[in-house]
Coordinates of C-alpha atoms in Angstrom, one line a residue:
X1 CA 7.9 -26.4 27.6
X2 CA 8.2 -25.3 24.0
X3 CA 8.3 -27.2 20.5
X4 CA 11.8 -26.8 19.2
X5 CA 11.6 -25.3 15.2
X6 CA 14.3 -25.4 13.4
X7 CA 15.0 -22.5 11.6
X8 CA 17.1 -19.2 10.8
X9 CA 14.9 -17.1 10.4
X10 CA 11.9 -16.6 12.4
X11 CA 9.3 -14.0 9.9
X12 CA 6.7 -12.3 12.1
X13 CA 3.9 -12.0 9.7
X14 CA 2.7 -13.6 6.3
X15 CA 1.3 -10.5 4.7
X16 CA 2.8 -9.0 1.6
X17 CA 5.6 -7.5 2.8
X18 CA 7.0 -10.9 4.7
X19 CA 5.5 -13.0 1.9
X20 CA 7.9 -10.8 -0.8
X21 CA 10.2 -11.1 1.7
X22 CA 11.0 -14.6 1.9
X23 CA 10.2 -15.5 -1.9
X24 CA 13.3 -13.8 -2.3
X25 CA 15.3 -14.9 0.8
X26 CA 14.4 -18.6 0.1
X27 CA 15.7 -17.5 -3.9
X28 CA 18.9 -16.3 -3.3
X29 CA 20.3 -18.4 -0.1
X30 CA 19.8 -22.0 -0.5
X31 CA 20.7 -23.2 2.4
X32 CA 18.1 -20.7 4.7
X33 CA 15.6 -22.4 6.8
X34 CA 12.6 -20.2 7.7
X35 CA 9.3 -20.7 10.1
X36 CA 6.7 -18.3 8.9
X37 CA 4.1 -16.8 11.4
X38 CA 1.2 -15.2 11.6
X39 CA -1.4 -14.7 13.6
X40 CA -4.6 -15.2 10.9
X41 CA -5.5 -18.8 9.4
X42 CA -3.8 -18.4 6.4
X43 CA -1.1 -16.4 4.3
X44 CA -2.3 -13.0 2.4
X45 CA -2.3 -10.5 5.5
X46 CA -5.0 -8.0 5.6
X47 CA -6.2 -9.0 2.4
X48 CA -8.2 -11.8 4.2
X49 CA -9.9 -9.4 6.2
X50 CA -10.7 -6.9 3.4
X51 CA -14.2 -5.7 1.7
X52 CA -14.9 -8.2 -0.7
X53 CA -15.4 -5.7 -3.9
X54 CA -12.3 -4.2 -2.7
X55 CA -9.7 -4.7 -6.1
X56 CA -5.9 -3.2 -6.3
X57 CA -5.5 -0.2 -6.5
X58 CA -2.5 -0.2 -9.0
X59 CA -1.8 -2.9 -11.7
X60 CA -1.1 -6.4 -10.4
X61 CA 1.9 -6.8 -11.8
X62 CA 3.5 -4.4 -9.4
X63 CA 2.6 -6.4 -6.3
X64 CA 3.1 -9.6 -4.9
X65 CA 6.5 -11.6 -4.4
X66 CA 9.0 -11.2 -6.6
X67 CA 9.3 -15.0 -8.1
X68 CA 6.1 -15.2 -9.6
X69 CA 3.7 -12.6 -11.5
X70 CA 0.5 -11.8 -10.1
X71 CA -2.1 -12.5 -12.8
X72 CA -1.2 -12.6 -16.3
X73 CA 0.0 -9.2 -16.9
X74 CA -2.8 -8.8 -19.5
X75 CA -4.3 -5.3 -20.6
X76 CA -7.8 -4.8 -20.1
X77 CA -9.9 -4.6 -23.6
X78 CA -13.0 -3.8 -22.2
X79 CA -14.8 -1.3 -19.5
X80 CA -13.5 1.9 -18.5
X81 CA -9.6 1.0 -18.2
X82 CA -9.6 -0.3 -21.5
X83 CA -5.8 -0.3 -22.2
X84 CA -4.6 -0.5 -18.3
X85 CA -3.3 -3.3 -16.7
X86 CA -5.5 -5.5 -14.8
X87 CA -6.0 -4.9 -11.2
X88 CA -6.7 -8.3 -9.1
X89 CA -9.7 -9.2 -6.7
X90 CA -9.5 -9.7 -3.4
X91 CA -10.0 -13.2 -4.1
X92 CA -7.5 -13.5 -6.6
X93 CA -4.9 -12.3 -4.1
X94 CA -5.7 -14.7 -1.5
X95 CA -5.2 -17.2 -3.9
X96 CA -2.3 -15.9 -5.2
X97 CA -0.9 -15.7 -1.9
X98 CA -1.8 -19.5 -0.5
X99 CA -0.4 -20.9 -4.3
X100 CA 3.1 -19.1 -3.3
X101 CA 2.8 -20.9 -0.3
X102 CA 1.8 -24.1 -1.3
X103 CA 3.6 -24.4 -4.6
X104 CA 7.0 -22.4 -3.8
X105 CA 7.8 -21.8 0.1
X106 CA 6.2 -24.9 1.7
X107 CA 7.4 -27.4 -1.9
X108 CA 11.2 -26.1 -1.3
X109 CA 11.1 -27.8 2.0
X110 CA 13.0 -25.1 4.0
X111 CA 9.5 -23.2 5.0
X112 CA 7.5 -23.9 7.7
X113 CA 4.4 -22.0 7.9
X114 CA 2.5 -21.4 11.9
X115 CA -1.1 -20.4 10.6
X116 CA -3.1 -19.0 13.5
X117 CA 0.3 -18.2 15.9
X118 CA 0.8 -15.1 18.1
X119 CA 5.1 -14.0 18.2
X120 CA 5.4 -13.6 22.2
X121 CA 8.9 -12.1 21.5
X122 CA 12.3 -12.5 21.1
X123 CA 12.3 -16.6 19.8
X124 CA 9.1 -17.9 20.9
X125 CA 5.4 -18.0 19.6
X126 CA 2.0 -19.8 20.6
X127 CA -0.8 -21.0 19.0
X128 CA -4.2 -19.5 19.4
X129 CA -6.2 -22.6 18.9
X130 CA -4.0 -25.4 21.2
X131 CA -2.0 -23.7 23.0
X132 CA 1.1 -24.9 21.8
X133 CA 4.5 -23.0 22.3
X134 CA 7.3 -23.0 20.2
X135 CA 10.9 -21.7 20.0
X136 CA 13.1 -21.4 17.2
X137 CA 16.8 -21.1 18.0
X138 CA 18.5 -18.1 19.8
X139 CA 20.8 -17.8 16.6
X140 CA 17.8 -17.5 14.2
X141 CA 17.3 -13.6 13.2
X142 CA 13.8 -12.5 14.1
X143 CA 12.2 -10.3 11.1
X144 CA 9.4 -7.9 12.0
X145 CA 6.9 -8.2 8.7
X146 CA 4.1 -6.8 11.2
X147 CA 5.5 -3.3 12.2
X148 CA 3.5 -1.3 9.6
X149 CA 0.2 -4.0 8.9
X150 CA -2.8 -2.5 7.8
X151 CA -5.4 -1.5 10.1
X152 CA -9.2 -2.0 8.5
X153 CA -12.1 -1.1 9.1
X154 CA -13.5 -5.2 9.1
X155 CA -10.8 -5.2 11.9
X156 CA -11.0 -2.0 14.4
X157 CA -14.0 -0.1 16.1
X158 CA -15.2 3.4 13.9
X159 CA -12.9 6.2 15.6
X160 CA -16.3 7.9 16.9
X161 CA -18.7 7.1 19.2
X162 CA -22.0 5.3 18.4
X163 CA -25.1 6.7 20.3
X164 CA -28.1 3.9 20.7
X165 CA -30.3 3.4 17.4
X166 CA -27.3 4.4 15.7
X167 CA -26.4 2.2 12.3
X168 CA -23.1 2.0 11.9
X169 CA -21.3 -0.5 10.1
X170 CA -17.9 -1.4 8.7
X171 CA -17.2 -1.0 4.8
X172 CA -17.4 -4.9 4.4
X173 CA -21.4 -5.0 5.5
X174 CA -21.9 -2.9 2.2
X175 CA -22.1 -6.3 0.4
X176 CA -24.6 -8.0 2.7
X177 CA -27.4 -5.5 3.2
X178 CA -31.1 -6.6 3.6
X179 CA -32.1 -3.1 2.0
X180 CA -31.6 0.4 1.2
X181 CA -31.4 3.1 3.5
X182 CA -32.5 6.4 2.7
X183 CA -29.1 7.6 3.1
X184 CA -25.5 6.2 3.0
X185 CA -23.4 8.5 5.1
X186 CA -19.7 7.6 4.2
X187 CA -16.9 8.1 6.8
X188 CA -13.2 8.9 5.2
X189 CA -11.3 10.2 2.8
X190 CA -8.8 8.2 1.1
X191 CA -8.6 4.5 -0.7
X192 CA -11.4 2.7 1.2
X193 CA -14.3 5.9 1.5
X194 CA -13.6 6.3 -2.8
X195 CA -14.0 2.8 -3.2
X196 CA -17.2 2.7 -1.2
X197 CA -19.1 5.2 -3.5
X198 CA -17.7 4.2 -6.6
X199 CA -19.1 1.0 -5.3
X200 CA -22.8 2.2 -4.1
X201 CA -22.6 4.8 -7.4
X202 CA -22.0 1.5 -10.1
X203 CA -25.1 -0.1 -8.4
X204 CA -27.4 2.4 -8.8
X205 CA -27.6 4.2 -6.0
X206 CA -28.5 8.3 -6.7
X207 CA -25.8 10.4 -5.9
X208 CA -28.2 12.5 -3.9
X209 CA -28.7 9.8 -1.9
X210 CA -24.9 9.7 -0.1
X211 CA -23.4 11.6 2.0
X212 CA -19.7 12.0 2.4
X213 CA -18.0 12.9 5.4
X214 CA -14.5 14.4 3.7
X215 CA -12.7 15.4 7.1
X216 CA -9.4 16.3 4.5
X217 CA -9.8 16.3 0.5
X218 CA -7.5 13.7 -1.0
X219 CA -4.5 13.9 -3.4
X220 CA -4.3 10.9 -5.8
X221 CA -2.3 9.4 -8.7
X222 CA -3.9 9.1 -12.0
X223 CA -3.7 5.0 -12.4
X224 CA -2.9 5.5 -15.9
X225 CA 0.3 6.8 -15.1
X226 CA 1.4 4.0 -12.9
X227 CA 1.7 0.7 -15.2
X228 CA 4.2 -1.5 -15.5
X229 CA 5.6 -0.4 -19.0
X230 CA 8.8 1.9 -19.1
X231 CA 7.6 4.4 -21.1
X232 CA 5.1 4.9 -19.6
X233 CA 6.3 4.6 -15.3
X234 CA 9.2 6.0 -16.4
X235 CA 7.3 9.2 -18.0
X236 CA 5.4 10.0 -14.9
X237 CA 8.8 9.5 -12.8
X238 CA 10.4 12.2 -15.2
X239 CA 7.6 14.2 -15.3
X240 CA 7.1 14.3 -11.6
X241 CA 11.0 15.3 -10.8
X242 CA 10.0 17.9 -13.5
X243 CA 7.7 19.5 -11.4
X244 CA 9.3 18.9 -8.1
X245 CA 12.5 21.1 -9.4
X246 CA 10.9 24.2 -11.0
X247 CA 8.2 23.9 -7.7
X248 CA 8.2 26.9 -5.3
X249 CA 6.1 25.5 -2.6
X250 CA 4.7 22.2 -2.0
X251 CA 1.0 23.8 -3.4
X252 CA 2.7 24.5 -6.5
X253 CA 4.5 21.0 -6.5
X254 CA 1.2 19.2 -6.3
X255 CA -1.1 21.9 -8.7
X256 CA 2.0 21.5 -11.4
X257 CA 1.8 17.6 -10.8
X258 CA -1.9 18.0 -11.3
X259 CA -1.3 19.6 -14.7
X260 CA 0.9 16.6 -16.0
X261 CA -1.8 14.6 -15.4
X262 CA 0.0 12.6 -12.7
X263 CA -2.0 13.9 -9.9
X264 CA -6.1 14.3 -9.3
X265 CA -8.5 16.0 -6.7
X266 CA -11.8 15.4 -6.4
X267 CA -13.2 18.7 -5.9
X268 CA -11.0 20.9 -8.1
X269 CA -12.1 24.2 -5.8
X270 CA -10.5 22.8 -2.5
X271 CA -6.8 22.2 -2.4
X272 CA -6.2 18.8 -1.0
X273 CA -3.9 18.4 2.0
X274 CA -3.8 14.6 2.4
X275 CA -1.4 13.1 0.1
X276 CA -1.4 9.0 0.6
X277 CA -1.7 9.0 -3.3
X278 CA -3.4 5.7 -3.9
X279 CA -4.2 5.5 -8.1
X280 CA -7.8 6.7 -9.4
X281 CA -9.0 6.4 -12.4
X282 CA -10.7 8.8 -14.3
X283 CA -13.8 6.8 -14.5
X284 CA -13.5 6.5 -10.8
X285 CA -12.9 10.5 -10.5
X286 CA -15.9 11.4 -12.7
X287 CA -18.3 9.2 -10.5
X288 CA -16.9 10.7 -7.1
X289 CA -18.0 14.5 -8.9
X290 CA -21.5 13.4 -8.8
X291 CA -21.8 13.7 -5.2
X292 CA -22.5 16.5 -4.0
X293 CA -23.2 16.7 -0.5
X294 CA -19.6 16.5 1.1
X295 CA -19.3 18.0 4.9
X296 CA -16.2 19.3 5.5
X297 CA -16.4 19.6 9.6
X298 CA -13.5 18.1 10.7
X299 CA -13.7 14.5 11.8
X300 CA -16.5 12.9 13.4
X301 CA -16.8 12.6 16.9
X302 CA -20.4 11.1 17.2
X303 CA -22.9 9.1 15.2
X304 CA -26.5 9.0 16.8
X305 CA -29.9 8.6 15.1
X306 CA -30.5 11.9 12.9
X307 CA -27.4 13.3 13.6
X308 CA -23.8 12.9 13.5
X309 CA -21.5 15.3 15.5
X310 CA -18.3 16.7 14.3
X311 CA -15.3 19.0 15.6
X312 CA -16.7 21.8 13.8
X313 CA -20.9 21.3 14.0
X314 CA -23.5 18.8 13.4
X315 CA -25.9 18.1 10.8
X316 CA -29.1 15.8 10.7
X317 CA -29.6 12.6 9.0
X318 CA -32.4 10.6 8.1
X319 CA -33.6 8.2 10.7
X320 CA -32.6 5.4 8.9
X321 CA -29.7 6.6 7.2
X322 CA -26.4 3.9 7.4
X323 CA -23.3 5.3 8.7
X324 CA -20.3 3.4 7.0
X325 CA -17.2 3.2 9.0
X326 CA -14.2 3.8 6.5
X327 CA -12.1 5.6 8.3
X328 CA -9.5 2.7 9.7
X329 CA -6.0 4.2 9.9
X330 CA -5.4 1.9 7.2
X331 CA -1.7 2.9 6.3
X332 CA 0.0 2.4 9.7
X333 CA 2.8 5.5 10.9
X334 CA 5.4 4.4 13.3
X335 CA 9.3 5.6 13.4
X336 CA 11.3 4.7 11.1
X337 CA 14.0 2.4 12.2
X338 CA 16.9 0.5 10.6
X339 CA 15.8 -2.4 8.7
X340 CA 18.8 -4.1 10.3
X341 CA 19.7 -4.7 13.8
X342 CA 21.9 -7.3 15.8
X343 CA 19.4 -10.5 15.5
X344 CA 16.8 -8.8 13.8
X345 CA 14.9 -7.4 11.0
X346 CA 11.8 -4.8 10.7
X347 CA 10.7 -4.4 7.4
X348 CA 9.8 -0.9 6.4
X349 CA 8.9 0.4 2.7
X350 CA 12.4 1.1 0.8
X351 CA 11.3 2.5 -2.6
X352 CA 8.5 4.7 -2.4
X353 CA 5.1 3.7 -3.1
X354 CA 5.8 -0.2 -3.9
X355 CA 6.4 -2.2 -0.3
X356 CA 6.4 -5.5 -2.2
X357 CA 9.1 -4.5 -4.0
X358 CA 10.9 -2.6 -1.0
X359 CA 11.0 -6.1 1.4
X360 CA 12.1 -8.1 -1.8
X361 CA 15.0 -5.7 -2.3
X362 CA 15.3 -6.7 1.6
X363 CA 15.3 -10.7 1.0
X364 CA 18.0 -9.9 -1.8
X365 CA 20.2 -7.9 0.4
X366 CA 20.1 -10.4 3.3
X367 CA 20.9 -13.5 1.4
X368 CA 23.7 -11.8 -1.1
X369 CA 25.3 -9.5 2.3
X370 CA 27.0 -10.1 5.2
X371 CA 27.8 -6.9 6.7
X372 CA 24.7 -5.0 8.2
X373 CA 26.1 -2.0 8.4
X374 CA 26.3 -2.5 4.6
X375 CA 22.8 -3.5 4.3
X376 CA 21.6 -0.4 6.3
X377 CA 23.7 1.9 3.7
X378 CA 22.2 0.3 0.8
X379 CA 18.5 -0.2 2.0
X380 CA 17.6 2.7 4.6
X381 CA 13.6 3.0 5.5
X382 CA 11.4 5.1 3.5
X383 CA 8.1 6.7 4.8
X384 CA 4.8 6.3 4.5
X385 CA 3.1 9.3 2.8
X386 CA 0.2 11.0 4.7
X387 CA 0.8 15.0 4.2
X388 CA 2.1 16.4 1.1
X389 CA 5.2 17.1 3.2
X390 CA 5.8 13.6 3.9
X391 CA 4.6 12.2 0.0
X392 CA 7.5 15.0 -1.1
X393 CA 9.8 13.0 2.0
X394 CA 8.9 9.6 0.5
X395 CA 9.5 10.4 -2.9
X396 CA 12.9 12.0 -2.1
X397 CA 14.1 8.9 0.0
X398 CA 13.2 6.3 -2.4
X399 CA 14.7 8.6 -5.4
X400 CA 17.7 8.3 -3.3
X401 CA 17.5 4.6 -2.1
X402 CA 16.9 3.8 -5.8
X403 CA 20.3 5.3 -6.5
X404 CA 21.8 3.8 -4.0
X405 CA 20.8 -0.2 -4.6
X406 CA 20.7 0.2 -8.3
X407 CA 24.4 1.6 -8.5
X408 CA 25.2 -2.4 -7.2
X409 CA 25.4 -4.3 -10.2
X410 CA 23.4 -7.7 -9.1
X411 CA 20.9 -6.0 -7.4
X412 CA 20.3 -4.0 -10.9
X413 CA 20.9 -7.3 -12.8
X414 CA 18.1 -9.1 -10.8
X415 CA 15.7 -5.9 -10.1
X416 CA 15.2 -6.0 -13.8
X417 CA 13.7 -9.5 -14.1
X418 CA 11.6 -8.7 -11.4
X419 CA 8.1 -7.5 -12.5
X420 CA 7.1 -6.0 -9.5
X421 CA 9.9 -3.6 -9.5
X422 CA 7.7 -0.4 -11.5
X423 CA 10.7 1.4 -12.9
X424 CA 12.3 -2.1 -14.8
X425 CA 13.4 -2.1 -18.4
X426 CA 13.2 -5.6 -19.4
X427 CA 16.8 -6.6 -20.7
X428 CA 14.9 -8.2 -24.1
X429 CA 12.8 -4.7 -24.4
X430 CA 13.5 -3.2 -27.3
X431 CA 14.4 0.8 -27.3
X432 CA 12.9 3.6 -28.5
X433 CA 13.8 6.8 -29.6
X434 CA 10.6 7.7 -27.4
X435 CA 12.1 5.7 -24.0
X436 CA 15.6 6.7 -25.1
X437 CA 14.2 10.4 -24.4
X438 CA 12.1 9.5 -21.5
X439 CA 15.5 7.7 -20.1
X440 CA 17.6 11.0 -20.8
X441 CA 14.8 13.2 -18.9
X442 CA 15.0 10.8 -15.8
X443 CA 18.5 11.7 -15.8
X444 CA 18.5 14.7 -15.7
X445 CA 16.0 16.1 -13.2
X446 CA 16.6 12.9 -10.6
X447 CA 18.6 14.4 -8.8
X448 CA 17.7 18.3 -8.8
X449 CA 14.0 17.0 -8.6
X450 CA 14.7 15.0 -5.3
X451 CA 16.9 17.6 -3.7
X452 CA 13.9 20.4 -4.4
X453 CA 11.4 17.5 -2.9
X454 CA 13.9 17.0 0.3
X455 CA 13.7 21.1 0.6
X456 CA 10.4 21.5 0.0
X457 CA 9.9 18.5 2.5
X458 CA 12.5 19.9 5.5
X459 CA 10.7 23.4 5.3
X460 CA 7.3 22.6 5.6
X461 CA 5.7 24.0 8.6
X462 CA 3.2 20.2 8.7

């Protein structure tokens, strides 16, 4: 026997992307009932799990639900991103998270949240504490908010084996260590791995002292680029589609990007062939050039004591060295499929690089549209970006989905009241002959610049 749960919606996950998505679906149709799910003890997704020094990586304006501003939208007047927007804690998030849920979704009275609940499929779930099953009605549309979740590291095994006497722990033991080992090996090469070092490098620890295990060198966006003020988003968008249409080859795309100022590398001798693009600050970047032991072997196959093992050699490590897993997928890679289907919903990114703004868009469009079919047209999936071939296949989809939703005149209306949209123009801001300028350039290279990045994406051999 199952609880009955009235609802019309049944959202699989209470992450980001589902907790964007229902701000806005609970917004714009009043008369929606919706039981929330997830399989954690609260709202906030991964972000429960994650490192606790672990901040956003891109203002926190941009991220969240759409109804309500993460943090105050203050600039920062002190440290080393003096004059960027603030970036939230991990603790700040989860609290941003369970307020949302307390003070907006649960107060409206048409949310009911199922904290520690697995989805069994089609209209039922369970509780992984009682026991308890419960169905919602065969009428209510089932929406996927789980197909692309984070994996971390706190949450999945290091992809390598671990020989006995081995130490080898997860990014999150960082914060709880007894002592110092002689040497901090760390495992990955995007967000997390950059993060870690910054981390152990702003506490003191010698760059000498680390050792990082780069399997692929990294392309990232300059955070200073990516803020929440027209002139300044909007400058990096119409300097990248500047680059993307006089670009010959995806090298040159990312080495004239690089020039801009829009993109950065680590190691300015090795050209970078994973592009995820999380943002870096400079600070950030001229800490990671201190260290100077990088091994570039491929990945790591085996961790044992004084040596870890790679696809391409093996090098010795001190006894005691610490081996710190940061190599979780992370970003998540499945197919792309329509984000509507008879009865259902699987929220996928739809403007690239902002997914809390992408399964807003998605809440909008289901409460304001009937027609699916419709709804596909208007809000088709973009990727996530691993390759530089798939960053250019992101950036040319969401040029192209941004075109398509904000030719509808509500969608534009409401999109520009909505902070976490990066590309708004408030309707009260005032304009200058500066944005006027910037505006002019975003018109005209849009559209050659995403045709060059859907060319230079279709022809690569990766």
């Amino acid at each position: 026997m199952s609880t009955p749960v009235e609802a019309d919606y049944l959202v699989v996950g209470a992450g980001a992307m589902g907790m964007a998505f229902v701000d806005a679906l609970v917004d714009h149709a009043p008369d929606a009932r919706v039981a929330l799910v997830d399989r954690r003890h609260s709202v906030g997704g991964h972000w429960l799990e994650a490192y606790p020094f672990v901040r956003l990586h891109q203002a926190s304006a941009l991220y969240g639900v759409a109804s309500t501003l993460l943090g105050g939208g203050r600039v920062q007047h002190r440290g080393p991103e003096a004059g960027l927007q603030e970036r939230a804690t991990k603790s700040e998030i989860c609290a941003y998270y369970e307020r949302i849920l307390a003070e907006r979704l649960l107060e409206s009275g048409r949310v009911e949240f199922f904290a520690g609940c697995e989805h069994l499929g089609d209209h039922t779930f369970v509780s992984r504490v009682s026991g308890e099953r419960f169905a919602v009605p065969d009428r209510c549309r089932v929406v996927d908010a789980h197909y692309l979740a984070p994996r971390v590291p706190a949450e999945v095994p290091p992809p390598f084996e671990v020989g006995d006497g081995a130490r080898v722990v997860p990014v999150n033991e960082l914060a709880h260590l007894d002592g110092p080992p002689s040497r901090y090996v760390i495992v990955g090469s995007g967000k997390t791995a950059t993060d870690a070092c910054v981390w152990l490098l702003g506490r003191g620890v010698a760059p000498d002292a680390i050792t990082w295990v780069r399997p692929r060198d990294p392309w990232m966006l300059n955070r200073a680029v990516v803020q929440p003020v027209p002139e300044v988003f909007l400058g990096f968008v119409a300097d990248m589609m500047e680059a993307a249409e006089a670009a010959s080859t995806l090298d040159d795309l990312f080495l004239r990007m690089e020039d801009a100022g829009i993109m950065l590398r680590v190691d300015r001798s090795v050209t970078p062939t994973m592009a995820k693009a999380p943002t870096l600050a400079l600070w950030e970047l001229e800490l990671l050039r201190t260290i100077e032991h990088v091994v570039r072997l491929g990945h790591l196959r085996r961790a044992e004591r004084g040596s870890i093992h790679f696809d391409d050699g093996s090098i010795t490590i001190p006894s005691d060295a610490l081996v710190v897993h940061c190599a979780g997928e992370g970003l998540v890679y499945r197919p792309l499929v329509p984000v509507w289907s008879p009865g259902a919903m699987t929220l996928q990114p739809i403007r690239a690089g902002f997914p809390c703004f992408g399964a807003a868009i998605a809440g909008y469009v289901e409460a304001t549209r009937s027609d699916d079919d419709e709804k596909n047209r208007l809000c088709p999936p973009s990727p996530y970006p691993d390759s530089m071939a798939s960053w250019a296949r992101m950036t040319a989809v969401g040029a192209r989905n941004a075109g398509s939703f904000g030719a509808e005149r509500d969608i534009s209306s409401w999109a520009s009241t909505v902070a976490i949209n990066p590309a708004r123009i408030p309707r009260d801001a005032p304009h200058s002959a500066v944005l006027d300028d910037i505006i002019d350039r975003v018109k005209t290279h849009s559209g050659p610049g995403a045709a060059r990045l859907a060319e230079l994406s279709e022809h690569s051999p990766e």
